[in-house]
């Protein structure tokens, strides 16, 4: 398929092209970071010649031997032949040992603008940030949003199937998965991506991991994405499955493995917001998959009616739009999301379909304990508008396609 221009990200990065900050593009593997990097190069070519643009993909066999800061320095230095600005692009920089040191050196000694990508947040926002405090700017790249997928189909003159939203809910937005049409091929591709992430970004970096345990925990977390998290529940569940080995899963191990899933950008950790006390609760949290395809391959059945897949889609979309997102806790229950932008916020309840008055009442009544006057929304796949009593109902497709927007106050 022809690639779309990911303007959402380019518009954010463009203003930094000439600024002396290291531009760091992070995100799960196969989310499109390399394509965005090449789109940036294409734009910079309008003002700079090829000799001043240097691109290395460290997953390309051609550059396999450049695996240390010293070797990268030896490769780059002869290519700097004048005092004009150079644009350095390093794709999957985490393959270079001590890469943070050489980036710091390049930035300090060369007239250059540096762009890097990587698939492990520990490396790119941890070690790099600690060495170059205030000298980096990070952009988190996510798989295609629903509106980007529609744009992709339009650019390739492909008709969007009826009820295509269900395909997106199930198989997500990894860009290359749209090269396949058969479900078995899509699943095979996603499973290969997932296994590659686990092998390269988790197992390869920690040889102490017990693979069986990690696979078990990761499958549990992803298949239950959106549900309230409890390490104790996981321990009890697997203890009951294996009576002869009750100590095989410990809370410490589970939290460690979740941390690795998060650092590999497979899951996002979501804290709970106490609406009554207007504070963030640190001890209760949920996890959402960075893309619903990873939830699909770790569960036996995609049940749209349980809303967790839809919640996952909405959560990722809210993050993509720049909101700080929490789950909401009231004194009587909970609200799916509190979306915050600066000092403004809104409350969001997500439903699959509301086929009867009882369902409508249940979803809208969730807001009753909230005295806060901030806007309240119910999002569902219903075409009919159920807005009433100051609470706005929005069709999920309309929201994802920006036909209807949220208002915060």
GROMACS .gro file of C-alpha atoms in nm:
model
  409
    1UNK     CA    1   0.000   0.000   0.000
    2UNK     CA    2   0.104   0.360  -0.056
    3UNK     CA    3   0.206   0.525   0.270
    4UNK     CA    4   0.010   0.815   0.416
    5UNK     CA    5   0.184   1.122   0.550
    6UNK     CA    6   0.147   1.110   0.927
    7UNK     CA    7   0.086   1.478   0.966
    8UNK     CA    8  -0.025   1.448   1.329
    9UNK     CA    9   0.334   1.364   1.425
   10UNK     CA   10   0.515   1.563   1.156
   11UNK     CA   11   0.337   1.881   1.263
   12UNK     CA   12   0.474   1.832   1.616
   13UNK     CA   13   0.828   1.739   1.508
   14UNK     CA   14   0.865   1.993   1.226
   15UNK     CA   15   0.917   2.288   1.459
   16UNK     CA   16   1.227   2.112   1.602
   17UNK     CA   17   1.406   2.042   1.271
   18UNK     CA   18   1.658   2.322   1.326
   19UNK     CA   19   1.654   2.331   1.706
   20UNK     CA   20   1.948   2.200   1.908
   21UNK     CA   21   1.757   1.919   2.080
   22UNK     CA   22   1.786   1.548   2.011
   23UNK     CA   23   1.456   1.439   1.858
   24UNK     CA   24   1.362   1.099   2.005
   25UNK     CA   25   1.084   0.898   1.838
   26UNK     CA   26   0.973   0.614   2.063
   27UNK     CA   27   0.705   0.349   2.036
   28UNK     CA   28   0.631  -0.017   1.986
   29UNK     CA   29   0.805  -0.194   1.699
   30UNK     CA   30   0.628  -0.174   1.362
   31UNK     CA   31   0.425   0.131   1.466
   32UNK     CA   32   0.569   0.336   1.179
   33UNK     CA   33   0.865   0.518   1.338
   34UNK     CA   34   1.098   0.442   1.046
   35UNK     CA   35   0.845   0.569   0.793
   36UNK     CA   36   0.806   0.896   0.984
   37UNK     CA   37   1.185   0.929   0.999
   38UNK     CA   38   1.201   0.893   0.620
   39UNK     CA   39   0.919   1.143   0.577
   40UNK     CA   40   1.121   1.390   0.787
   41UNK     CA   41   1.423   1.326   0.563
   42UNK     CA   42   1.212   1.395   0.254
   43UNK     CA   43   1.106   1.729   0.399
   44UNK     CA   44   1.459   1.827   0.501
   45UNK     CA   45   1.584   1.747   0.149
   46UNK     CA   46   1.400   2.057   0.031
   47UNK     CA   47   1.657   2.274   0.213
   48UNK     CA   48   1.963   2.048   0.255
   49UNK     CA   49   2.162   1.841   0.005
   50UNK     CA   50   2.207   1.465   0.035
   51UNK     CA   51   2.569   1.493   0.155
   52UNK     CA   52   2.446   1.667   0.470
   53UNK     CA   53   2.185   1.402   0.551
   54UNK     CA   54   2.315   1.081   0.710
   55UNK     CA   55   2.076   0.793   0.779
   56UNK     CA   56   2.155   0.461   0.949
   57UNK     CA   57   1.908   0.184   1.024
   58UNK     CA   58   2.077  -0.032   1.286
   59UNK     CA   59   1.851  -0.325   1.202
   60UNK     CA   60   1.985  -0.322   0.845
   61UNK     CA   61   2.250  -0.594   0.802
   62UNK     CA   62   2.465  -0.341   0.616
   63UNK     CA   63   2.529  -0.158   0.944
   64UNK     CA   64   2.549  -0.463   1.171
   65UNK     CA   65   2.914  -0.398   1.261
   66UNK     CA   66   2.839  -0.048   1.393
   67UNK     CA   67   2.747  -0.175   1.738
   68UNK     CA   68   2.938   0.059   1.968
   69UNK     CA   69   2.977   0.431   2.027
   70UNK     CA   70   3.336   0.415   1.905
   71UNK     CA   71   3.243   0.248   1.575
   72UNK     CA   72   2.960   0.492   1.516
   73UNK     CA   73   3.200   0.780   1.575
   74UNK     CA   74   3.447   0.628   1.327
   75UNK     CA   75   3.171   0.593   1.067
   76UNK     CA   76   3.026   0.942   1.102
   77UNK     CA   77   3.334   1.161   1.154
   78UNK     CA   78   3.481   1.120   0.799
   79UNK     CA   79   3.145   1.217   0.652
   80UNK     CA   80   3.158   1.560   0.820
   81UNK     CA   81   3.354   1.761   0.566
   82UNK     CA   82   3.246   2.121   0.625
   83UNK     CA   83   3.093   2.354   0.883
   84UNK     CA   84   2.739   2.346   0.743
   85UNK     CA   85   2.461   2.178   0.939
   86UNK     CA   86   2.433   1.800   0.915
   87UNK     CA   87   2.118   1.602   0.981
   88UNK     CA   88   2.183   1.272   1.154
   89UNK     CA   89   1.915   1.001   1.156
   90UNK     CA   90   1.969   0.690   1.368
   91UNK     CA   91   1.695   0.426   1.344
   92UNK     CA   92   1.669   0.179   1.637
   93UNK     CA   93   1.967   0.337   1.813
   94UNK     CA   94   1.943   0.097   2.108
   95UNK     CA   95   2.153  -0.155   1.910
   96UNK     CA   96   2.460   0.067   1.965
   97UNK     CA   97   2.634   0.015   2.297
   98UNK     CA   98   2.680   0.344   2.490
   99UNK     CA   99   2.482   0.526   2.220
  100UNK     CA  100   2.391   0.802   2.468
  101UNK     CA  101   2.758   0.901   2.499
  102UNK     CA  102   2.815   0.937   2.126
  103UNK     CA  103   2.491   1.132   2.080
  104UNK     CA  104   2.606   1.370   2.352
  105UNK     CA  105   2.942   1.403   2.178
  106UNK     CA  106   2.790   1.468   1.835
  107UNK     CA  107   2.559   1.728   1.979
  108UNK     CA  108   2.843   1.906   2.161
  109UNK     CA  109   3.102   1.901   1.881
  110UNK     CA  110   2.913   1.907   1.549
  111UNK     CA  111   2.683   2.152   1.379
  112UNK     CA  112   2.403   1.900   1.355
  113UNK     CA  113   2.040   1.814   1.413
  114UNK     CA  114   1.994   1.463   1.552
  115UNK     CA  115   1.691   1.235   1.514
  116UNK     CA  116   1.674   0.889   1.673
  117UNK     CA  117   1.417   0.613   1.706
  118UNK     CA  118   1.399   0.323   1.946
  119UNK     CA  119   1.170   0.056   2.085
  120UNK     CA  120   1.261   0.051   2.452
  121UNK     CA  121   1.162   0.334   2.682
  122UNK     CA  122   1.425   0.244   2.944
  123UNK     CA  123   1.699   0.318   2.694
  124UNK     CA  124   1.550   0.618   2.524
  125UNK     CA  125   1.377   0.809   2.799
  126UNK     CA  126   1.586   0.678   3.087
  127UNK     CA  127   1.958   0.654   3.019
  128UNK     CA  128   1.954   0.907   2.737
  129UNK     CA  129   1.749   1.158   2.934
  130UNK     CA  130   1.972   1.128   3.242
  131UNK     CA  131   2.283   1.205   3.038
  132UNK     CA  132   2.125   1.484   2.836
  133UNK     CA  133   1.887   1.649   3.080
  134UNK     CA  134   1.691   1.918   2.897
  135UNK     CA  135   1.857   1.830   2.565
  136UNK     CA  136   1.602   1.584   2.425
  137UNK     CA  137   1.243   1.604   2.311
  138UNK     CA  138   1.039   1.282   2.287
  139UNK     CA  139   0.756   1.193   2.051
  140UNK     CA  140   0.563   0.874   2.121
  141UNK     CA  141   0.458   0.713   1.793
  142UNK     CA  142   0.151   0.490   1.804
  143UNK     CA  143   0.006   0.252   1.545
  144UNK     CA  144  -0.247   0.399   1.300
  145UNK     CA  145  -0.549   0.566   1.454
  146UNK     CA  146  -0.887   0.484   1.300
  147UNK     CA  147  -0.889   0.811   1.107
  148UNK     CA  148  -0.542   0.732   0.969
  149UNK     CA  149  -0.663   0.391   0.852
  150UNK     CA  150  -0.954   0.555   0.670
  151UNK     CA  151  -0.704   0.796   0.514
  152UNK     CA  152  -0.485   0.499   0.413
  153UNK     CA  153  -0.776   0.328   0.237
  154UNK     CA  154  -0.871   0.649   0.062
  155UNK     CA  155  -0.516   0.710  -0.064
  156UNK     CA  156  -0.500   0.356  -0.201
  157UNK     CA  157  -0.847   0.389  -0.356
  158UNK     CA  158  -0.974   0.096  -0.150
  159UNK     CA  159  -1.337   0.083  -0.049
  160UNK     CA  160  -1.392   0.078   0.325
  161UNK     CA  161  -1.602  -0.228   0.412
  162UNK     CA  162  -1.928  -0.187   0.595
  163UNK     CA  163  -1.884  -0.202   0.973
  164UNK     CA  164  -1.508  -0.167   0.925
  165UNK     CA  165  -1.485  -0.036   1.281
  166UNK     CA  166  -1.515  -0.396   1.403
  167UNK     CA  167  -1.212  -0.497   1.197
  168UNK     CA  168  -1.016  -0.211   1.357
  169UNK     CA  169  -1.134  -0.300   1.707
  170UNK     CA  170  -1.019  -0.659   1.657
  171UNK     CA  171  -0.696  -0.620   1.458
  172UNK     CA  172  -0.584  -0.267   1.550
  173UNK     CA  173  -0.366  -0.029   1.352
  174UNK     CA  174  -0.019  -0.176   1.296
  175UNK     CA  175   0.058  -0.021   0.954
  176UNK     CA  176   0.183  -0.333   0.776
  177UNK     CA  177  -0.111  -0.549   0.877
  178UNK     CA  178  -0.315  -0.368   0.610
  179UNK     CA  179  -0.104  -0.540   0.344
  180UNK     CA  180  -0.299  -0.857   0.430
  181UNK     CA  181  -0.665  -0.933   0.369
  182UNK     CA  182  -0.714  -1.282   0.517
  183UNK     CA  183  -0.759  -1.300   0.895
  184UNK     CA  184  -0.518  -1.592   0.931
  185UNK     CA  185  -0.247  -1.387   0.756
  186UNK     CA  186  -0.319  -1.083   0.974
  187UNK     CA  187  -0.298  -1.298   1.287
  188UNK     CA  188   0.027  -1.460   1.172
  189UNK     CA  189   0.179  -1.119   1.105
  190UNK     CA  190   0.074  -0.976   1.442
  191UNK     CA  191   0.196  -1.283   1.627
  192UNK     CA  192   0.534  -1.253   1.453
  193UNK     CA  193   0.555  -0.886   1.553
  194UNK     CA  194   0.461  -0.965   1.912
  195UNK     CA  195   0.711  -1.252   1.936
  196UNK     CA  196   0.981  -1.031   1.784
  197UNK     CA  197   0.918  -0.759   2.042
  198UNK     CA  198   0.935  -1.008   2.327
  199UNK     CA  199   1.254  -1.168   2.196
  200UNK     CA  200   1.443  -0.849   2.100
  201UNK     CA  201   1.321  -0.595   2.355
  202UNK     CA  202   1.260  -0.815   2.658
  203UNK     CA  203   1.433  -1.154   2.656
  204UNK     CA  204   1.749  -1.029   2.484
  205UNK     CA  205   1.788  -0.755   2.745
  206UNK     CA  206   1.726  -0.975   3.047
  207UNK     CA  207   1.858  -1.330   3.035
  208UNK     CA  208   1.726  -1.392   3.388
  209UNK     CA  209   1.363  -1.393   3.276
  210UNK     CA  210   1.180  -1.721   3.318
  211UNK     CA  211   1.013  -1.740   2.978
  212UNK     CA  212   0.722  -1.959   3.080
  213UNK     CA  213   0.629  -1.724   3.363
  214UNK     CA  214   0.672  -1.415   3.150
  215UNK     CA  215   0.458  -1.559   2.869
  216UNK     CA  216   0.192  -1.652   3.122
  217UNK     CA  217   0.185  -1.310   3.289
  218UNK     CA  218   0.198  -1.113   2.962
  219UNK     CA  219  -0.084  -1.318   2.814
  220UNK     CA  220  -0.295  -1.260   3.126
  221UNK     CA  221  -0.228  -0.884   3.132
  222UNK     CA  222  -0.302  -0.835   2.761
  223UNK     CA  223  -0.611  -1.056   2.751
  224UNK     CA  224  -0.749  -0.867   3.054
  225UNK     CA  225  -0.647  -0.520   2.935
  226UNK     CA  226  -0.887  -0.260   3.071
  227UNK     CA  227  -0.992  -0.464   3.372
  228UNK     CA  228  -0.893  -0.359   3.722
  229UNK     CA  229  -0.546  -0.493   3.794
  230UNK     CA  230  -0.459  -0.702   4.097
  231UNK     CA  231  -0.130  -0.891   4.129
  232UNK     CA  232  -0.287  -1.100   4.405
  233UNK     CA  233  -0.561  -1.215   4.166
  234UNK     CA  234  -0.298  -1.331   3.918
  235UNK     CA  235  -0.110  -1.521   4.189
  236UNK     CA  236  -0.431  -1.685   4.311
  237UNK     CA  237  -0.551  -1.768   3.961
  238UNK     CA  238  -0.235  -1.952   3.860
  239UNK     CA  239  -0.195  -2.111   4.202
  240UNK     CA  240  -0.540  -2.266   4.156
  241UNK     CA  241  -0.438  -2.386   3.811
  242UNK     CA  242  -0.130  -2.556   3.951
  243UNK     CA  243  -0.187  -2.682   4.304
  244UNK     CA  244   0.156  -2.846   4.323
  245UNK     CA  245   0.346  -2.523   4.262
  246UNK     CA  246   0.167  -2.248   4.451
  247UNK     CA  247   0.471  -2.028   4.487
  248UNK     CA  248   0.553  -2.018   4.116
  249UNK     CA  249   0.411  -1.667   4.078
  250UNK     CA  250   0.507  -1.389   4.318
  251UNK     CA  251   0.378  -1.032   4.320
  252UNK     CA  252   0.728  -0.893   4.280
  253UNK     CA  253   0.783  -1.101   3.966
  254UNK     CA  254   0.449  -0.996   3.820
  255UNK     CA  255   0.520  -0.624   3.872
  256UNK     CA  256   0.866  -0.672   3.721
  257UNK     CA  257   0.721  -0.835   3.409
  258UNK     CA  258   0.454  -0.567   3.372
  259UNK     CA  259   0.728  -0.306   3.389
  260UNK     CA  260   0.905  -0.482   3.101
  261UNK     CA  261   0.583  -0.492   2.897
  262UNK     CA  262   0.544  -0.120   2.955
  263UNK     CA  263   0.905  -0.040   2.861
  264UNK     CA  264   0.862  -0.236   2.537
  265UNK     CA  265   0.552  -0.021   2.466
  266UNK     CA  266   0.315  -0.319   2.469
  267UNK     CA  267   0.098  -0.183   2.749
  268UNK     CA  268   0.014   0.153   2.905
  269UNK     CA  269  -0.038   0.192   3.277
  270UNK     CA  270  -0.343   0.398   3.375
  271UNK     CA  271  -0.390   0.539   3.723
  272UNK     CA  272  -0.726   0.609   3.886
  273UNK     CA  273  -0.852   0.961   3.954
  274UNK     CA  274  -1.053   1.016   4.270
  275UNK     CA  275  -1.329   1.243   4.136
  276UNK     CA  276  -1.466   1.329   4.480
  277UNK     CA  277  -1.127   1.408   4.632
  278UNK     CA  278  -0.989   1.538   4.301
  279UNK     CA  279  -0.663   1.352   4.335
  280UNK     CA  280  -0.483   1.067   4.161
  281UNK     CA  281  -0.493   0.736   4.346
  282UNK     CA  282  -0.152   0.572   4.320
  283UNK     CA  283  -0.241   0.220   4.431
  284UNK     CA  284  -0.522   0.125   4.194
  285UNK     CA  285  -0.456   0.108   3.822
  286UNK     CA  286  -0.547  -0.056   3.493
  287UNK     CA  287  -0.347  -0.150   3.188
  288UNK     CA  288  -0.441  -0.103   2.824
  289UNK     CA  289  -0.273  -0.262   2.522
  290UNK     CA  290  -0.085  -0.015   2.301
  291UNK     CA  291  -0.284  -0.172   2.016
  292UNK     CA  292  -0.589  -0.396   2.041
  293UNK     CA  293  -0.430  -0.652   1.809
  294UNK     CA  294  -0.207  -0.760   2.098
  295UNK     CA  295  -0.515  -0.814   2.312
  296UNK     CA  296  -0.678  -1.016   2.033
  297UNK     CA  297  -0.393  -1.264   1.990
  298UNK     CA  298  -0.381  -1.322   2.366
  299UNK     CA  299  -0.750  -1.398   2.412
  300UNK     CA  300  -0.968  -1.679   2.282
  301UNK     CA  301  -1.265  -1.466   2.181
  302UNK     CA  302  -1.323  -1.104   2.087
  303UNK     CA  303  -1.634  -1.008   2.279
  304UNK     CA  304  -1.731  -0.659   2.165
  305UNK     CA  305  -2.010  -0.638   2.421
  306UNK     CA  306  -1.778  -0.645   2.721
  307UNK     CA  307  -1.661  -0.294   2.611
  308UNK     CA  308  -1.297  -0.354   2.711
  309UNK     CA  309  -1.182  -0.356   2.349
  310UNK     CA  310  -1.373  -0.032   2.289
  311UNK     CA  311  -1.232   0.123   2.605
  312UNK     CA  312  -0.885   0.034   2.480
  313UNK     CA  313  -0.953   0.208   2.147
  314UNK     CA  314  -1.086   0.521   2.320
  315UNK     CA  315  -0.800   0.530   2.571
  316UNK     CA  316  -0.537   0.517   2.294
  317UNK     CA  317  -0.722   0.783   2.096
  318UNK     CA  318  -0.736   1.017   2.395
  319UNK     CA  319  -0.362   0.973   2.455
  320UNK     CA  320  -0.298   1.033   2.085
  321UNK     CA  321  -0.484   1.363   2.111
  322UNK     CA  322  -0.259   1.475   2.394
  323UNK     CA  323  -0.485   1.429   2.695
  324UNK     CA  324  -0.371   1.302   3.033
  325UNK     CA  325  -0.607   1.010   3.091
  326UNK     CA  326  -0.719   0.840   3.412
  327UNK     CA  327  -0.995   0.606   3.513
  328UNK     CA  328  -1.244   0.776   3.742
  329UNK     CA  329  -1.346   0.675   4.094
  330UNK     CA  330  -1.665   0.806   4.254
  331UNK     CA  331  -1.800   0.722   4.600
  332UNK     CA  332  -2.053   0.485   4.437
  333UNK     CA  333  -1.861   0.338   4.148
  334UNK     CA  334  -1.640   0.440   3.860
  335UNK     CA  335  -1.628   0.632   3.534
  336UNK     CA  336  -1.431   0.484   3.246
  337UNK     CA  337  -1.214   0.791   3.181
  338UNK     CA  338  -1.124   1.135   3.305
  339UNK     CA  339  -0.953   1.326   3.023
  340UNK     CA  340  -0.748   1.626   3.136
  341UNK     CA  341  -0.585   1.905   2.939
  342UNK     CA  342  -0.415   2.158   3.165
  343UNK     CA  343  -0.678   2.276   3.412
  344UNK     CA  344  -0.969   2.151   3.202
  345UNK     CA  345  -1.127   1.808   3.202
  346UNK     CA  346  -1.423   1.597   3.099
  347UNK     CA  347  -1.573   1.264   3.204
  348UNK     CA  348  -1.627   0.976   2.961
  349UNK     CA  349  -1.831   0.658   2.981
  350UNK     CA  350  -1.784   0.395   2.705
  351UNK     CA  351  -2.056   0.152   2.600
  352UNK     CA  352  -2.089  -0.098   2.315
  353UNK     CA  353  -2.457  -0.051   2.222
  354UNK     CA  354  -2.751   0.076   2.427
  355UNK     CA  355  -3.040  -0.132   2.292
  356UNK     CA  356  -3.294  -0.048   2.563
  357UNK     CA  357  -3.389   0.212   2.822
  358UNK     CA  358  -3.230   0.009   3.100
  359UNK     CA  359  -2.888   0.020   2.933
  360UNK     CA  360  -2.917   0.390   2.857
  361UNK     CA  361  -3.012   0.460   3.218
  362UNK     CA  362  -2.719   0.254   3.351
  363UNK     CA  363  -2.460   0.433   3.139
  364UNK     CA  364  -2.595   0.784   3.199
  365UNK     CA  365  -2.658   0.727   3.569
  366UNK     CA  366  -2.288   0.655   3.619
  367UNK     CA  367  -2.242   1.032   3.625
  368UNK     CA  368  -2.500   1.093   3.901
  369UNK     CA  369  -2.249   1.092   4.191
  370UNK     CA  370  -2.037   1.356   4.013
  371UNK     CA  371  -2.115   1.710   4.125
  372UNK     CA  372  -1.833   1.854   3.912
  373UNK     CA  373  -1.977   2.067   3.629
  374UNK     CA  374  -1.717   1.953   3.372
  375UNK     CA  375  -1.866   1.808   3.049
  376UNK     CA  376  -1.984   1.447   3.056
  377UNK     CA  377  -1.994   1.211   2.758
  378UNK     CA  378  -2.125   0.867   2.676
  379UNK     CA  379  -1.952   0.711   2.375
  380UNK     CA  380  -2.107   0.411   2.201
  381UNK     CA  381  -2.152   0.257   1.856
  382UNK     CA  382  -2.519   0.360   1.846
  383UNK     CA  383  -2.617   0.578   1.551
  384UNK     CA  384  -2.909   0.735   1.738
  385UNK     CA  385  -2.829   1.033   1.960
  386UNK     CA  386  -2.924   0.958   2.323
  387UNK     CA  387  -2.803   1.290   2.469
  388UNK     CA  388  -3.012   1.414   2.760
  389UNK     CA  389  -2.997   1.593   3.096
  390UNK     CA  390  -2.679   1.779   3.000
  391UNK     CA  391  -2.489   1.460   2.916
  392UNK     CA  392  -2.372   1.431   2.554
  393UNK     CA  393  -2.386   1.107   2.361
  394UNK     CA  394  -2.135   1.063   2.073
  395UNK     CA  395  -2.110   0.783   1.821
  396UNK     CA  396  -1.765   0.624   1.853
  397UNK     CA  397  -1.690   0.630   1.480
  398UNK     CA  398  -1.783   0.998   1.464
  399UNK     CA  399  -1.545   1.063   1.752
  400UNK     CA  400  -1.259   0.863   1.599
  401UNK     CA  401  -1.306   1.038   1.264
  402UNK     CA  402  -1.313   1.383   1.431
  403UNK     CA  403  -1.669   1.448   1.319
  404UNK     CA  404  -1.759   1.513   1.681
  405UNK     CA  405  -1.511   1.656   1.930
  406UNK     CA  406  -1.489   1.668   2.308
  407UNK     CA  407  -1.517   1.995   2.495
  408UNK     CA  408  -1.331   2.029   2.825
  409UNK     CA  409  -1.386   2.286   3.097
   0.00000   0.00000   0.00000
